mmCIF file of C-alpha atoms in Angstrom:
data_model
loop_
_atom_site.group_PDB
_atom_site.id
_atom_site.type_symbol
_atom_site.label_atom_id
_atom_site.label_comp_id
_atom_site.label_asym_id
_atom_site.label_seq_id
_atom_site.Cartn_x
_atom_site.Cartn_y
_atom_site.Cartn_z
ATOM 1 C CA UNK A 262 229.055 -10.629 141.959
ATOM 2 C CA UNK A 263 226.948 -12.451 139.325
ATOM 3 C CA UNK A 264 227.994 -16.081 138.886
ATOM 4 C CA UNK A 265 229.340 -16.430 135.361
ATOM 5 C CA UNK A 266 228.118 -19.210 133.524
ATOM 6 C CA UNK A 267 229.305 -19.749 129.715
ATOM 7 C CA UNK A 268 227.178 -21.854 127.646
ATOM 8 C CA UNK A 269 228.936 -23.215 124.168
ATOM 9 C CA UNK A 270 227.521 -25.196 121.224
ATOM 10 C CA UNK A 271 225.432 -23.936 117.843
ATOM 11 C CA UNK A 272 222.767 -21.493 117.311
ATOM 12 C CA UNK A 273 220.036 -21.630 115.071
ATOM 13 C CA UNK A 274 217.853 -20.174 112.891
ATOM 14 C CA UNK A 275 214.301 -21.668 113.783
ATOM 15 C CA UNK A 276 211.209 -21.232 111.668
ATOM 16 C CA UNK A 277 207.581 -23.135 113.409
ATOM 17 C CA UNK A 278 205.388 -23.780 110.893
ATOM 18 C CA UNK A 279 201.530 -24.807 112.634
ATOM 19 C CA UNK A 280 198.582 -25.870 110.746
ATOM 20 C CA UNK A 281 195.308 -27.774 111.367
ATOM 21 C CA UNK A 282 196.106 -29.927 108.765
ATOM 22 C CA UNK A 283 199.524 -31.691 111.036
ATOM 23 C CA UNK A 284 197.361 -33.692 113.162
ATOM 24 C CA UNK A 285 198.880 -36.737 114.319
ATOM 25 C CA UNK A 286 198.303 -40.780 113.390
ATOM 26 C CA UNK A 287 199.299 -43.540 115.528
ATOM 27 C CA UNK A 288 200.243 -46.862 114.202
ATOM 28 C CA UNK A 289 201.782 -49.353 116.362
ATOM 29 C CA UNK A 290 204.045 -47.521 118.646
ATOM 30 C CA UNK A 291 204.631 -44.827 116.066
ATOM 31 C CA UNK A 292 203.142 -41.749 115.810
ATOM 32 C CA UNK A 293 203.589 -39.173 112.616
ATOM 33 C CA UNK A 294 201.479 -36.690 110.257
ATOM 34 C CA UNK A 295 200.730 -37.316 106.873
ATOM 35 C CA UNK A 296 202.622 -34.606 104.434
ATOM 36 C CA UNK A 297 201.180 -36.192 101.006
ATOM 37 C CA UNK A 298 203.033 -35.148 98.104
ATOM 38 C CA UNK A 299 201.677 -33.097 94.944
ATOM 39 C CA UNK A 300 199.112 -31.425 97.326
ATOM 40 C CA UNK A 301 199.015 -27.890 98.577
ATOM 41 C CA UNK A 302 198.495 -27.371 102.809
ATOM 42 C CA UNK A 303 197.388 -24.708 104.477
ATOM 43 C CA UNK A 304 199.337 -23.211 107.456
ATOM 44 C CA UNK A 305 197.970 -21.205 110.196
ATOM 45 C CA UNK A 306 201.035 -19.730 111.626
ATOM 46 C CA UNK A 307 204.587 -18.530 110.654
ATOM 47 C CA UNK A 308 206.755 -18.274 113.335
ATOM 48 C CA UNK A 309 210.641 -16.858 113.315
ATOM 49 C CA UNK A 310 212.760 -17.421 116.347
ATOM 50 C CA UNK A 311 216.440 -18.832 117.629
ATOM 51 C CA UNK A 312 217.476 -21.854 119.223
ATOM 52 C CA UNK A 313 220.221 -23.988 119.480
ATOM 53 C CA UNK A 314 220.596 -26.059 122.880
ATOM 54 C CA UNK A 315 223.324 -23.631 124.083
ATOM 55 C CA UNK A 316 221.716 -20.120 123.263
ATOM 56 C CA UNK A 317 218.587 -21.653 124.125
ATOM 57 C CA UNK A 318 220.055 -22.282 127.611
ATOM 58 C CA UNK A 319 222.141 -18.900 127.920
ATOM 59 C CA UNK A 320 218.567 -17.166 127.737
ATOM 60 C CA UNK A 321 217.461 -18.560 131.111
ATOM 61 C CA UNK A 322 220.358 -17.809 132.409
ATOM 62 C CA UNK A 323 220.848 -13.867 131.614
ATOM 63 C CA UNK A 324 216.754 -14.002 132.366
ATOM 64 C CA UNK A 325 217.705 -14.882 135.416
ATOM 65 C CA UNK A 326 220.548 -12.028 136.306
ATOM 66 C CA UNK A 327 223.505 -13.987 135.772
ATOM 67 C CA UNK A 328 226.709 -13.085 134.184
ATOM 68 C CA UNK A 329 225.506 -14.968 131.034
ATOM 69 C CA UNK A 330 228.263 -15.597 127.985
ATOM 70 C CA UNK A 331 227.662 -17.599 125.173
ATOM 71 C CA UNK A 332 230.723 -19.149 122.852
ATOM 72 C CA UNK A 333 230.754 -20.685 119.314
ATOM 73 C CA UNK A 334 231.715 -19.894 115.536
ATOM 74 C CA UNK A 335 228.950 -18.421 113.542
ATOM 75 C CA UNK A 336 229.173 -16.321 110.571
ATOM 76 C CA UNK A 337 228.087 -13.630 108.359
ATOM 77 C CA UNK A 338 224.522 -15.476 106.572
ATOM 78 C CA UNK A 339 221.468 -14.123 108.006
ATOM 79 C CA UNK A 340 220.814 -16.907 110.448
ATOM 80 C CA UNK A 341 223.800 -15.869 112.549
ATOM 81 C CA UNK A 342 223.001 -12.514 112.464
ATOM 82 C CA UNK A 343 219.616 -13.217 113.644
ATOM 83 C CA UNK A 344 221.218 -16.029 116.371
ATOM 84 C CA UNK A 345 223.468 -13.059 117.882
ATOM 85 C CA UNK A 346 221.016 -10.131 117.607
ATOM 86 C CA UNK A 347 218.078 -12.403 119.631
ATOM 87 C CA UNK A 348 221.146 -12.595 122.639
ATOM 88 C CA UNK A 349 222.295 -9.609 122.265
ATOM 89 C CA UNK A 350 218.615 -8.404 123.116
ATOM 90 C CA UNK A 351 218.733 -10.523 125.882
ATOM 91 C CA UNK A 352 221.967 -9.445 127.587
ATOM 92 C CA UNK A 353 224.073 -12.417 127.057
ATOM 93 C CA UNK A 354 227.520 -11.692 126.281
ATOM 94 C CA UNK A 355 228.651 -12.445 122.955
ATOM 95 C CA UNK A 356 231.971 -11.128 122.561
ATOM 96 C CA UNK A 357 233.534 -15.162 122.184
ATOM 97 C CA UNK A 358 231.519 -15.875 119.572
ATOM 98 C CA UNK A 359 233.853 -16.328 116.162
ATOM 99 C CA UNK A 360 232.586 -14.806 113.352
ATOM 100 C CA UNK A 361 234.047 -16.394 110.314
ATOM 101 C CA UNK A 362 232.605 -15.757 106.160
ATOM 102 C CA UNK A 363 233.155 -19.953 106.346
ATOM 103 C CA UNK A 364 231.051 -20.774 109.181
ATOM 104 C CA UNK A 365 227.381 -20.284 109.197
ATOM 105 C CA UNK A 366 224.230 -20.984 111.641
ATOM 106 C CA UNK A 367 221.969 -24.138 111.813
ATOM 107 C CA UNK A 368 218.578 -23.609 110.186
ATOM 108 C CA UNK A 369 215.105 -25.951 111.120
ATOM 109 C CA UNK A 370 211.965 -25.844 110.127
ATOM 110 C CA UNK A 371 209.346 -27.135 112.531
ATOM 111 C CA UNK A 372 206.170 -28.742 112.099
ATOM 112 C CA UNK A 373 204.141 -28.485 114.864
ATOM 113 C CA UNK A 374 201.180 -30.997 114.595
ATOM 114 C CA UNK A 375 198.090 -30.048 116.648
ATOM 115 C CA UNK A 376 199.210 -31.966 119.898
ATOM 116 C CA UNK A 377 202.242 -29.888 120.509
ATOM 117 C CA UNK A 378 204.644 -32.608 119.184
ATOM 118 C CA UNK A 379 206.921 -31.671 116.456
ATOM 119 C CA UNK A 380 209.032 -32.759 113.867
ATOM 120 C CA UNK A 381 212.391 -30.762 112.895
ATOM 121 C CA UNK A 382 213.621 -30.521 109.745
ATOM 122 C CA UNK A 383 217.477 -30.035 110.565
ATOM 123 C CA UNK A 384 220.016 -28.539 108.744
ATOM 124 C CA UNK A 385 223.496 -28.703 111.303
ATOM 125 C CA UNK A 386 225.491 -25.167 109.029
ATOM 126 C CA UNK A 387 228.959 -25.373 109.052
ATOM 127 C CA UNK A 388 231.362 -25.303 111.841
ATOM 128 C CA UNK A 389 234.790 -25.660 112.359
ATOM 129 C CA UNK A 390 235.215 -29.332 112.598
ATOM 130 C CA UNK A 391 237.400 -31.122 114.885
ATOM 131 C CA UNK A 392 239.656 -27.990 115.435
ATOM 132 C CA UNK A 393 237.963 -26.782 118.715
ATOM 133 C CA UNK A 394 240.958 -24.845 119.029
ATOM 134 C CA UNK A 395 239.485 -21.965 116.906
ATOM 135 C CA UNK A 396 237.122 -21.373 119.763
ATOM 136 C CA UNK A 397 238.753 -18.805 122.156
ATOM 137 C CA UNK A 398 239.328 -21.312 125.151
ATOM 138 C CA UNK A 399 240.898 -18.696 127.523
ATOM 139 C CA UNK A 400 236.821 -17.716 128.140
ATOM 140 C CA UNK A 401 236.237 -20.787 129.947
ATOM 141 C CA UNK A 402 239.033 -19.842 132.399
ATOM 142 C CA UNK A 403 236.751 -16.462 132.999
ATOM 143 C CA UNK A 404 233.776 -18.769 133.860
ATOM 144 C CA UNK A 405 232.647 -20.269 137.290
ATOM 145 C CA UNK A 406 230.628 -22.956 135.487
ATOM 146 C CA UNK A 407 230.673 -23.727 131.528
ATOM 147 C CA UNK A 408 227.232 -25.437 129.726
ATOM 148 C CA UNK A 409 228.128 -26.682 126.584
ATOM 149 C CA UNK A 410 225.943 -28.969 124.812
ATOM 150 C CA UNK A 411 225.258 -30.114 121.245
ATOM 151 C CA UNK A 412 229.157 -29.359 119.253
ATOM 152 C CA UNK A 413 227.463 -30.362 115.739
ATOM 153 C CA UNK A 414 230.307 -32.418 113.915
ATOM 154 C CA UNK A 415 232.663 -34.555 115.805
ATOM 155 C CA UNK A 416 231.191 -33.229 119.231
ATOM 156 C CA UNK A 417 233.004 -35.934 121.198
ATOM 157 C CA UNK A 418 236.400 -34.850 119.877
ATOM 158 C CA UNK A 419 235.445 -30.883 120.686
ATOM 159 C CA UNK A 420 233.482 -32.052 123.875
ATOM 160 C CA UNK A 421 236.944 -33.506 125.272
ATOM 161 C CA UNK A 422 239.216 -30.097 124.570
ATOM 162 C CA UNK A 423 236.510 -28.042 126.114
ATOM 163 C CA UNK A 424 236.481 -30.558 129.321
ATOM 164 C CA UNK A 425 240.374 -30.864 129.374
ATOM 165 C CA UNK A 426 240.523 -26.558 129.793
ATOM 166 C CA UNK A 427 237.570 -26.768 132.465
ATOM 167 C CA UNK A 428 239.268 -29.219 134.378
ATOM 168 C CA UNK A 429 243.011 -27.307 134.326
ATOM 169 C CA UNK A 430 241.024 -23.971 135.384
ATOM 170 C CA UNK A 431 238.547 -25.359 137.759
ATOM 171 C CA UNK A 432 235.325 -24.267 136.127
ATOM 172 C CA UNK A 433 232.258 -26.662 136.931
ATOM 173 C CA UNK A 434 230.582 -28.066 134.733
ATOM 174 C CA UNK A 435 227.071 -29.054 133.472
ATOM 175 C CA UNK A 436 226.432 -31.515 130.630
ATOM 176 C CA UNK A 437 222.731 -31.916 129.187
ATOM 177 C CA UNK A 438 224.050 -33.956 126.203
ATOM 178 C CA UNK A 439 222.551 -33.853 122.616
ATOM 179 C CA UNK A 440 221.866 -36.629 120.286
ATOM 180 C CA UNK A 441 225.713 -35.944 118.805
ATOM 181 C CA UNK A 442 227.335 -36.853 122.344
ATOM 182 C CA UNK A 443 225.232 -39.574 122.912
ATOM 183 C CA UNK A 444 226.094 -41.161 119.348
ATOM 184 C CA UNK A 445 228.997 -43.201 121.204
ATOM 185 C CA UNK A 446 227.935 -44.290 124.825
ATOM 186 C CA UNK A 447 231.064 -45.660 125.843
ATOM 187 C CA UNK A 448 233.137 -42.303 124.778
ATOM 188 C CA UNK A 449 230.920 -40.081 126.361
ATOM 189 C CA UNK A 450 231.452 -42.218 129.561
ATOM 190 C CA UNK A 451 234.943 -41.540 129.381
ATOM 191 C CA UNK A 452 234.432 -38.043 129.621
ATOM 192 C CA UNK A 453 232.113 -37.472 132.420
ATOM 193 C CA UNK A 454 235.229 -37.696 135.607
ATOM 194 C CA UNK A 455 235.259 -33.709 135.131
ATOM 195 C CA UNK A 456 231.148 -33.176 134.659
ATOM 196 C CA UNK A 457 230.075 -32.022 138.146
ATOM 197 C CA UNK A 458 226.354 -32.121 136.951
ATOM 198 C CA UNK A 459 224.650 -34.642 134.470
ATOM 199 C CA UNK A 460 221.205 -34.441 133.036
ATOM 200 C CA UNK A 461 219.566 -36.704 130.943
ATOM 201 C CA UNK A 462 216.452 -38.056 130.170
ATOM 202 C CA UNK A 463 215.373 -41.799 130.924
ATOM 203 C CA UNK A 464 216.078 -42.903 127.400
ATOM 204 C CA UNK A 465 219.416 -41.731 127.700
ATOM 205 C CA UNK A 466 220.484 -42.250 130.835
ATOM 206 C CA UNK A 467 219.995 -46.570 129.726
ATOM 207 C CA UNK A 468 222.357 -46.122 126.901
ATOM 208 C CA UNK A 469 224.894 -45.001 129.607
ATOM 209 C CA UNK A 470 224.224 -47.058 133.008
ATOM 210 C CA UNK A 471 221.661 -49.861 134.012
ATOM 211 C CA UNK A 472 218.548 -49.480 135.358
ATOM 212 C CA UNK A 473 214.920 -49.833 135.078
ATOM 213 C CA UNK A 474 213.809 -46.635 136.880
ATOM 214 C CA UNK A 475 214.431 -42.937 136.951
ATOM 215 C CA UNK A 476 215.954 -43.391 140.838
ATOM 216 C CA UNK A 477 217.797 -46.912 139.959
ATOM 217 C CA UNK A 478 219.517 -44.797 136.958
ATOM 218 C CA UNK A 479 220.352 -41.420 138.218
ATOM 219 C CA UNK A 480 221.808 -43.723 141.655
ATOM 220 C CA UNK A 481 224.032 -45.756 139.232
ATOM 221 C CA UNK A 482 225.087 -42.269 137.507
ATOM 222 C CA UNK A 483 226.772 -41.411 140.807
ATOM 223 C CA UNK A 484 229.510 -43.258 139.969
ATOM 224 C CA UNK A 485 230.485 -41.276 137.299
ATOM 225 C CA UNK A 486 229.102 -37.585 138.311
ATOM 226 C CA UNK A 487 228.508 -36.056 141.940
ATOM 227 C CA UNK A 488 225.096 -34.458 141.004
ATOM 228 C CA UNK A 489 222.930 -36.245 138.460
ATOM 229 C CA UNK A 490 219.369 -35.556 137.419
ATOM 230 C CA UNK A 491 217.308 -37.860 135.011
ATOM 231 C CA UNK A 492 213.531 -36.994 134.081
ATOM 232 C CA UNK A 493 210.675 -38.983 132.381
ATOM 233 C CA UNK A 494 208.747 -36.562 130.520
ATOM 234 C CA UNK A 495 205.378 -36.318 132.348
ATOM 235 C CA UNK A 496 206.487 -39.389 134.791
ATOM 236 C CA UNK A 497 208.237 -36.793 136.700
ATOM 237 C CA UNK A 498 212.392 -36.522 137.357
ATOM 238 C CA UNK A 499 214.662 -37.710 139.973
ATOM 239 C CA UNK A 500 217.905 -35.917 140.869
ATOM 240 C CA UNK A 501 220.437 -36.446 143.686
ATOM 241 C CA UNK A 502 223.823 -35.321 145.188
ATOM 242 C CA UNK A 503 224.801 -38.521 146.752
ATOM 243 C CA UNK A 504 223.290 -36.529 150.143
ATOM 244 C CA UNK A 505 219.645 -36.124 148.831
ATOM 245 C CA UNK A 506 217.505 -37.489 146.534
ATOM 246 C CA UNK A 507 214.483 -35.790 145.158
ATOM 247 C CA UNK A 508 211.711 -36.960 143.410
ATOM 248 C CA UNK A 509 208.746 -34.289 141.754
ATOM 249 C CA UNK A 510 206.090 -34.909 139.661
ATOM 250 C CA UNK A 511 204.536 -32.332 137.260
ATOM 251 C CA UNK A 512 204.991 -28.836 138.050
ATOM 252 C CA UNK A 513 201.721 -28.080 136.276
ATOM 253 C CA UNK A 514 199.127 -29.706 133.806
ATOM 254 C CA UNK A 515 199.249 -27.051 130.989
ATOM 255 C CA UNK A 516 198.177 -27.154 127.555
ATOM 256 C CA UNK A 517 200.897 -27.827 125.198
ATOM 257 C CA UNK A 518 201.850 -25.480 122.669
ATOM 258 C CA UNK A 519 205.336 -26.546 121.550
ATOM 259 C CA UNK A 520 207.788 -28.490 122.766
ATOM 260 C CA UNK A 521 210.919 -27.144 121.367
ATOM 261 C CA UNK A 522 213.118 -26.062 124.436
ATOM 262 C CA UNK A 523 211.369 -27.927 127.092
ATOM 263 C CA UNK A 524 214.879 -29.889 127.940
ATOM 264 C CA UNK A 525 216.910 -26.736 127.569
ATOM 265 C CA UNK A 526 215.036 -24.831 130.041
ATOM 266 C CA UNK A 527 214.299 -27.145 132.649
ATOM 267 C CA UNK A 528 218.305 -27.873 132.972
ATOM 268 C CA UNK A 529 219.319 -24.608 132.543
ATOM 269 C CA UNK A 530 216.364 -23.718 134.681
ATOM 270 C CA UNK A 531 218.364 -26.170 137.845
ATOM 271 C CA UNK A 532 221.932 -24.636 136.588
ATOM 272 C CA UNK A 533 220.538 -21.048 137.458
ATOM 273 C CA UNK A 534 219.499 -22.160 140.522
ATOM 274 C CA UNK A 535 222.135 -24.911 141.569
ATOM 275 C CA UNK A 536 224.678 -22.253 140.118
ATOM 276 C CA UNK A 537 223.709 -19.877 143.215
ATOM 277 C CA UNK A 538 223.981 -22.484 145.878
ATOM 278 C CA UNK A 539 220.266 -23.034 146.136
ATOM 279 C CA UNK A 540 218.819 -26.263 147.386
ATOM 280 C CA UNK A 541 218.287 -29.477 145.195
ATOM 281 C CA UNK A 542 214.538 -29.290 145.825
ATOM 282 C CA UNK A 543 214.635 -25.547 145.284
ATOM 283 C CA UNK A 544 216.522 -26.033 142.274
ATOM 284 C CA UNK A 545 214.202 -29.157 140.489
ATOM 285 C CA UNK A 546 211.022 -26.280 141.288
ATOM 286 C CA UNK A 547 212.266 -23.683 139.698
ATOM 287 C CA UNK A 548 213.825 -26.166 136.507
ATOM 288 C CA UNK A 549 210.267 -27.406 136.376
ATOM 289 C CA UNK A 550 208.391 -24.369 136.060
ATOM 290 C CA UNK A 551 210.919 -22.927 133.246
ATOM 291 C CA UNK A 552 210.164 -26.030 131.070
ATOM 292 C CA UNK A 553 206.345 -26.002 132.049
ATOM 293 C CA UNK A 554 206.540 -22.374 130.719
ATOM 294 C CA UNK A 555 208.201 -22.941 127.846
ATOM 295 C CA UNK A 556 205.573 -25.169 126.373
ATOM 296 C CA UNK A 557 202.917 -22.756 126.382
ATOM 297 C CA UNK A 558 204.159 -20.570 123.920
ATOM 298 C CA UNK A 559 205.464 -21.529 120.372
ATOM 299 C CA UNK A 560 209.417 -21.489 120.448
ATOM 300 C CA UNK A 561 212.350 -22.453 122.844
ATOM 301 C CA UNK A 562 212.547 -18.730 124.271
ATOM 302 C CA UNK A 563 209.916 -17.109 124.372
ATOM 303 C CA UNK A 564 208.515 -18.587 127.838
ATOM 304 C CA UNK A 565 211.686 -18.721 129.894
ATOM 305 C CA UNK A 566 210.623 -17.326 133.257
ATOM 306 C CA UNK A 567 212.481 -13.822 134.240
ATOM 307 C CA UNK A 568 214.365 -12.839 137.400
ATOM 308 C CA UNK A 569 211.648 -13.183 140.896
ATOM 309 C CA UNK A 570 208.638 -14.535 138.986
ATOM 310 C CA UNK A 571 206.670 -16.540 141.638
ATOM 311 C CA UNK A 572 206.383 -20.114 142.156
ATOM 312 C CA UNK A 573 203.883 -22.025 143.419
ATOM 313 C CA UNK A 574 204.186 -25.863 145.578
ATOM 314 C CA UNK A 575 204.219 -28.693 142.797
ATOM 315 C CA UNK A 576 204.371 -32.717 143.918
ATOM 316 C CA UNK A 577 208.110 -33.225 145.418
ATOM 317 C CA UNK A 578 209.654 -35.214 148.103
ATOM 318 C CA UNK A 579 212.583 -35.318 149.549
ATOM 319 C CA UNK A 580 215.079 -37.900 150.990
ATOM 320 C CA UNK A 581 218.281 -38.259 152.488
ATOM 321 C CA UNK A 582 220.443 -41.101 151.741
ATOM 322 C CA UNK A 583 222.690 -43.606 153.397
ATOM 323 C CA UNK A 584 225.945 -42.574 153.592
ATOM 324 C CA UNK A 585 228.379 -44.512 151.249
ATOM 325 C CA UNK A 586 229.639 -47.771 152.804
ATOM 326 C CA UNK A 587 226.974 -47.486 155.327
#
């Protein structure tokens, strides 16, 4: 049987707005595009999609022929609609969403300047609050592993009800945390004794242990999760389950379209993987293609690899480590 993964947290509506005219400035250490007021711009492209961190994720995993359910509140304003019909299409299993006239979908607009950065303008729709109890929690005891990953308001609060049902069921689970779970380092850290897999990048991997490298970080991580993974954008990733450490570079050197996704899919590229009792290394290869896919095409979907694409070698090695007290 499939392995059933649920994935919980918002949806969006996503609109990618791309024009000539968003080309990027540096000064100092920051980098931006100039949208001058009073003045008319030209844009090349008008793009509709979905996204959200957690449908974004359940994507990759129904692409990749698991039993893939996705849970939240949503409700009746055209950017839900358009939020369940894009998973519906897809095959993930919506029947736990909650559809409420109260609730609605989050809705960005995204510039994408001529690099393939972007800048999102964000609005979060409305949710249910602190009351995670609204959500139907009995689906996480029909799960093997549960994602769930940027909870909008009070995410901390929700985070710890959804953990606290995991944990009295047994499901695994995988946290890729958003900005909202980071917000409070220390709280977050309290929560990770039932996460069975942590990713993060480098940035926010320092907010929650010490270190100076990708490898000093995700190490330090062990004390708090058995399988952590920690990337550094084109500097490669680092992930390890106490037994193994691996270390890969760039799957590819592709031109960059977009962005948007590129976190989503490589973690819920691993989870797919990792899910099935494949390999570490096997699981970083495939994690790193889905995110090198992703970027080539404009929206967090829309390149998420399907079901026995092929692979090719990328730079990876492989280690075993020490045992502990050794």
């Amino acid at each position: 049987m499939a392995v059933k993964i649920l994935a919980i947290g918002k949806g969006t509506q996503d609109v990618f707005l791309r024009s000539n005219e968003f080309d990027p400035h540096t000064r100092g250490k920051k980098v931006f595009t100039e949208l001058p007021l009073g003045i008319k711009m030209e844009v090349e492209d008008v793009i509709f999609s979905t996204g959200g961190n957690a449908t974004n994720v359940a994507t990759t995993f129904a692409r990749q022929g698991l039993d893939s359910r996705y849970m939240w509140a949503l409700g009746n304003d055209s950017a839900s609609q358009a939020v369940i019909a894009a998973l519906d299409a897809e095959g993930v299993d919506t029947r736990d969403v909650l559809i409420d006239d109260r609730m609605q979908a989050g809705y960005s607009v995204i510039l994408i300047a001529t690099n393939g950065e972007r800048t999102i303008l964000n609005h979060r729709g409305r949710t249910f609050g602190k009351d995670a109890s609204r959500l139907n929690l009995q689906a996480i005891s029909q799960a093997d592993w549960i994602y769930p990953t940027s909870l909008a308001d009070n995410s901390l609060t929700v985070l710890r009800v959804i953990l606290d049902e995991a944990e009295r069921v047994g499901a695994k689970v995988m946290l890729n945390p958003a900005g909202p779970e980071l917000a409070d380092p220390e709280k977050l850290k309290g929560l990770l004794d039932t996460v069975d897999v942590l990713c993060t990048n480098k940035e926010e991997m320092q907010k929650l242990v010490a270190g100076e490298t990708i490898e000093e970080l995700a190490l330090r991580a062990l004390h708090y999760c058995p399988t952590v993974i920690v990337s550094d954008g084109p500097n490669g990733v680092v992930a390890t389950d106490g037994k193994t450490l691996v270390r890969a570079g760039m799957y590819e050197d592709v031109p960059v379209v977009d962005r948007t996704g590129a976190g989503d899919a490589f973690a819920s590229g691993f989870l797919s993987q990792w899910a099935q009792g494949k390999s570490l290394k096997d699981s970083i290869i495939f994690a790193s293609a889905n995110s090198t896919s992703v970027v080539t095409k404009i929206g967090a979907k829309d390149g998420i690899l399907h079901k026995g694409v092929k692979l090719h070698a990328m730079p990876i090695t492989e280690k075993q480590l020490p045992k502990r007290g050794e």
